[in-house]
Amino acid sequence: MKAVKIVLFLLLSLSFTGCGSYSFTGIQTDAKTVQVKYFQNTAAIVEPGIERTFTNKLQEAIQNQTSLGLTNSNADLVYEGEIVDYRISPMTATANYTASQNRLTISVLVKFSNAKKEEENFEKRFSFYQDYEGDAQLTGSKLTEVVDFIFTRITQDIINESLAKW
């Protein structure tokens, strides 16, 4: 019985160590450092502060899901780009020709560079949206809630495309 416990312990230990650096998020990379450059807001409609919010959200997501060290220069991985679209569109109308539901769409153009594997470099547009009630004003905490939801989805898509290879 004691021998069975020892064998099970060894098997479990080996299964968690594996080869290379791997996390439970499915991210495997040889890189050690990452740099997230400031994302400018070049959208036609400029919502103040969202460029800082997005840059911070991407940095936090990378730090939470990887063991990469954040640096300001000479990084193995570099994310840079700009917020290229911030748009509010009516989605459904009432009989009185007013919007009963609106949609906020935000798009970010990302340039990803991997110094260790240049074939993984890309430049791609990521976009997501959130619907909200047509009579609601998208200000204050409601705006923060919607933007955070959109940026969480976009940053996860960016990580999946650049690191997780899903």
Coordinates of C-alpha atoms in Angstrom, one line a residue:
M1 CA 0.0 0.0 0.0
K2 CA 2.8 2.4 0.8
A3 CA 4.5 1.6 -2.5
V4 CA 1.3 2.5 -4.4
K5 CA 1.1 5.9 -2.6
I6 CA 4.8 6.6 -3.5
V7 CA 4.2 5.7 -7.2
L8 CA 1.1 7.9 -7.3
F9 CA 2.9 10.8 -5.7
L10 CA 5.8 10.5 -8.2
L11 CA 3.3 10.4 -11.1
L12 CA 1.5 13.5 -9.9
S13 CA 4.8 15.3 -9.4
L14 CA 6.0 14.5 -12.9
S15 CA 2.7 15.5 -14.5
F16 CA 2.9 19.0 -12.9
T17 CA 6.5 19.6 -13.9
G18 CA 6.4 18.6 -17.5
C19 CA 8.6 20.2 -20.2
G20 CA 9.2 23.9 -20.5
S21 CA 7.2 26.7 -19.0
Y22 CA 3.5 26.0 -19.1
S23 CA 0.6 27.5 -17.2
F24 CA -2.9 26.3 -16.6
T25 CA -4.1 28.9 -19.1
G26 CA -2.5 27.0 -21.9
I27 CA 0.3 29.6 -22.4
Q28 CA 3.7 28.2 -23.3
T29 CA 6.5 30.5 -24.2
D30 CA 10.3 30.8 -24.1
A31 CA 10.0 34.6 -23.5
K32 CA 11.0 36.1 -20.2
T33 CA 9.9 39.7 -20.5
V34 CA 7.1 41.7 -22.0
Q35 CA 6.5 45.3 -22.9
V36 CA 3.1 46.9 -23.4
K37 CA 3.5 50.3 -25.0
Y38 CA 0.9 53.0 -24.5
F39 CA -2.1 52.6 -26.8
Q40 CA -3.1 56.0 -28.3
N41 CA -6.8 56.7 -28.9
T42 CA -7.1 57.7 -32.6
A43 CA -10.9 56.9 -32.9
A44 CA -13.2 59.5 -34.4
I45 CA -15.0 59.7 -31.1
V46 CA -12.6 60.2 -28.3
E47 CA -13.6 59.0 -24.8
P48 CA -11.1 60.5 -22.4
G49 CA -9.0 58.1 -20.4
I50 CA -9.8 54.8 -22.2
E51 CA -6.4 54.6 -23.7
R52 CA -4.8 54.5 -20.3
T53 CA -7.5 52.1 -19.1
F54 CA -6.9 49.7 -22.0
T55 CA -3.1 49.8 -21.6
N56 CA -3.4 49.0 -17.9
K57 CA -5.9 46.3 -18.6
L58 CA -3.7 44.5 -21.1
Q59 CA -0.7 44.8 -18.7
E60 CA -2.7 43.3 -15.8
A61 CA -4.1 40.5 -18.0
I62 CA -0.6 39.5 -19.1
Q63 CA 0.8 39.6 -15.6
N64 CA -2.2 37.6 -14.2
Q65 CA -2.0 34.9 -16.8
T66 CA 1.7 34.5 -17.4
S67 CA 5.0 34.6 -15.5
L68 CA 6.4 37.2 -17.9
G69 CA 8.2 40.1 -16.3
L70 CA 6.9 43.6 -17.3
T71 CA 9.7 45.9 -18.6
N72 CA 9.9 49.3 -20.4
S73 CA 12.5 48.3 -23.0
N74 CA 14.3 45.5 -24.8
A75 CA 11.5 43.0 -24.1
D76 CA 11.2 39.6 -25.7
L77 CA 7.5 40.3 -26.5
V78 CA 6.1 43.8 -27.4
Y79 CA 2.5 44.9 -27.7
E80 CA 1.8 48.2 -29.3
G81 CA -1.0 49.8 -31.2
E82 CA -4.0 52.2 -30.9
I83 CA -7.7 52.4 -30.2
V84 CA -9.1 52.9 -33.7
D85 CA -12.8 52.8 -33.2
Y86 CA -15.3 53.9 -30.5
R87 CA -18.8 53.8 -31.7
I88 CA -22.3 53.9 -30.3
S89 CA -25.0 52.5 -32.6
P90 CA -28.7 52.1 -32.2
M91 CA -29.6 48.4 -32.4
T92 CA -33.4 48.2 -32.0
A93 CA -36.0 51.0 -32.4
T94 CA -39.4 51.6 -30.7
A95 CA -42.6 52.6 -32.5
N96 CA -41.7 56.3 -31.7
Y97 CA -38.4 56.0 -33.7
T98 CA -36.2 56.1 -30.7
A99 CA -33.5 53.5 -29.8
S100 CA -34.7 50.9 -27.3
Q101 CA -31.2 49.4 -27.3
N102 CA -27.7 50.8 -28.1
R103 CA -24.4 49.1 -28.7
L104 CA -21.0 50.4 -27.8
T105 CA -18.3 48.9 -30.0
I106 CA -14.6 49.4 -29.4
S107 CA -11.8 48.3 -31.8
V108 CA -8.1 48.1 -31.1
L109 CA -5.3 47.7 -33.7
V110 CA -2.5 45.6 -32.1
K111 CA 1.0 45.0 -33.4
F112 CA 2.6 42.1 -31.6
S113 CA 6.4 41.4 -31.9
N114 CA 8.1 38.3 -30.6
A115 CA 11.9 38.7 -30.6
K116 CA 12.5 35.0 -30.1
K117 CA 10.1 33.8 -32.8
E118 CA 9.6 36.4 -35.4
E119 CA 7.2 34.2 -37.4
E120 CA 4.7 34.8 -34.6
N121 CA 4.6 38.6 -35.2
F122 CA 1.3 40.0 -36.3
E123 CA -0.7 43.2 -36.8
K124 CA -4.4 42.6 -36.2
R125 CA -7.6 44.4 -35.3
F126 CA -9.5 43.2 -32.3
S127 CA -13.1 44.4 -31.6
F128 CA -15.9 43.7 -29.2
Y129 CA -19.2 45.3 -28.1
Q130 CA -21.7 45.6 -25.3
D131 CA -25.4 46.4 -25.7
Y132 CA -27.2 48.6 -23.2
E133 CA -30.7 50.1 -22.8
G134 CA -31.5 52.9 -25.2
D135 CA -32.7 55.3 -22.5
A136 CA -29.6 54.8 -20.4
Q137 CA -26.9 57.4 -20.4
L138 CA -23.4 55.9 -20.9
T139 CA -21.6 57.9 -18.3
G140 CA -20.0 57.4 -14.9
S141 CA -20.1 54.0 -13.4
K142 CA -22.2 52.6 -16.3
L143 CA -19.6 53.7 -18.8
T144 CA -16.8 52.2 -16.7
E145 CA -18.7 48.9 -16.4
V146 CA -19.3 48.6 -20.2
V147 CA -15.8 49.6 -21.1
D148 CA -14.3 47.2 -18.6
F149 CA -16.4 44.4 -20.0
I150 CA -15.3 45.2 -23.6
F151 CA -11.6 45.6 -22.7
T152 CA -11.7 42.3 -20.7
R153 CA -12.9 40.5 -23.8
I154 CA -10.5 42.2 -26.2
T155 CA -7.4 41.7 -23.9
Q156 CA -8.3 38.0 -23.6
D157 CA -8.6 37.7 -27.4
I158 CA -5.2 39.4 -27.8
I159 CA -3.5 37.0 -25.3
N160 CA -5.1 34.0 -27.0
E161 CA -3.9 35.1 -30.4
S162 CA -0.4 36.0 -29.3
L163 CA 0.4 33.5 -26.5
A164 CA -2.2 30.8 -26.2
K165 CA -2.5 30.0 -29.9
W166 CA -6.1 28.9 -29.6

